[in-house]
Amino acid sequence: MANTDVIGFWKIAEADPGHLAVVDPDYNELTYGELYELTNRIVHGLRALGLRKGDQVTTVLPNGFEQVAVALAAFQAGLYYTPVNWHLVGPEIAYIVNDSETKVLIVHERFASEAVRVLPEVDIPERHRFSVGSVEGLRPFAELVDGQPGSRPDDL
């Protein structure tokens, strides 16, 4: 007999939002409920930018909350998601971004020097470029998520 109970991130987050979900390299903790809300805010933010199923989101992020949340948001919204290895240099990152037809790029300030090298080479509108931390030429990640609802999008 097949098991019809589906276990996954969203089911766990809805059933036990206070349960610990992620611990980052600095030992900061995020619960399933907090990650669920962040993920939903990202989906709403990406949709507000006009992204639809099949569009591409690319990140250059270290292991952390944002990387996990962007991945979950992409999967939830039916987006393609490419996490770029942060050891790559500007032209290599730009090639991946352009080849994948990236609609939104999210990078971390730790990789600012290479991110700045990427910007002149990519065809992504300035309003679709975000940074976790401060990177010249990129919008703060908070602008993608602040003011967006933490509730799951209705059509998912």
Tab-separated table of C-alpha atoms in Angstrom, residues 54-59 79-84 92-105 122-124:
chain	number	residue	atom	x	y	z
A	54	GLY	CA	9.902	29.033	-16.153
A	55	ASP	CA	11.867	32.238	-15.508
A	56	GLN	CA	15.415	32.075	-14.115
A	57	VAL	CA	16.825	33.257	-10.769
A	58	THR	CA	20.580	33.101	-10.220
A	59	THR	CA	22.437	33.531	-6.933
A	79	LEU	CA	11.264	29.072	-11.459
A	80	TYR	CA	14.601	27.806	-12.649
A	81	TYR	CA	17.274	28.337	-10.027
A	82	THR	CA	21.038	28.409	-10.480
A	83	PRO	CA	23.351	28.792	-7.487
A	84	VAL	CA	26.677	29.957	-8.916
A	92	GLU	CA	32.509	33.261	-15.695
A	93	ILE	CA	29.564	34.410	-13.593
A	94	ALA	CA	28.402	36.716	-16.389
A	95	TYR	CA	28.510	33.829	-18.871
A	96	ILE	CA	26.287	31.692	-16.639
A	97	VAL	CA	23.889	34.570	-15.998
A	98	ASN	CA	23.559	35.403	-19.696
A	99	ASP	CA	23.457	31.800	-20.914
A	100	SER	CA	20.676	30.906	-18.465
A	101	GLU	CA	18.654	34.019	-19.379
A	102	THR	CA	18.594	35.107	-15.746
A	103	LYS	CA	15.774	37.479	-14.850
A	104	VAL	CA	16.916	38.177	-11.248
A	105	LEU	CA	20.438	38.090	-9.826
A	122	VAL	CA	24.748	41.103	-18.139
A	123	ASP	CA	21.388	41.998	-19.563
A	124	ILE	CA	19.413	42.230	-16.323
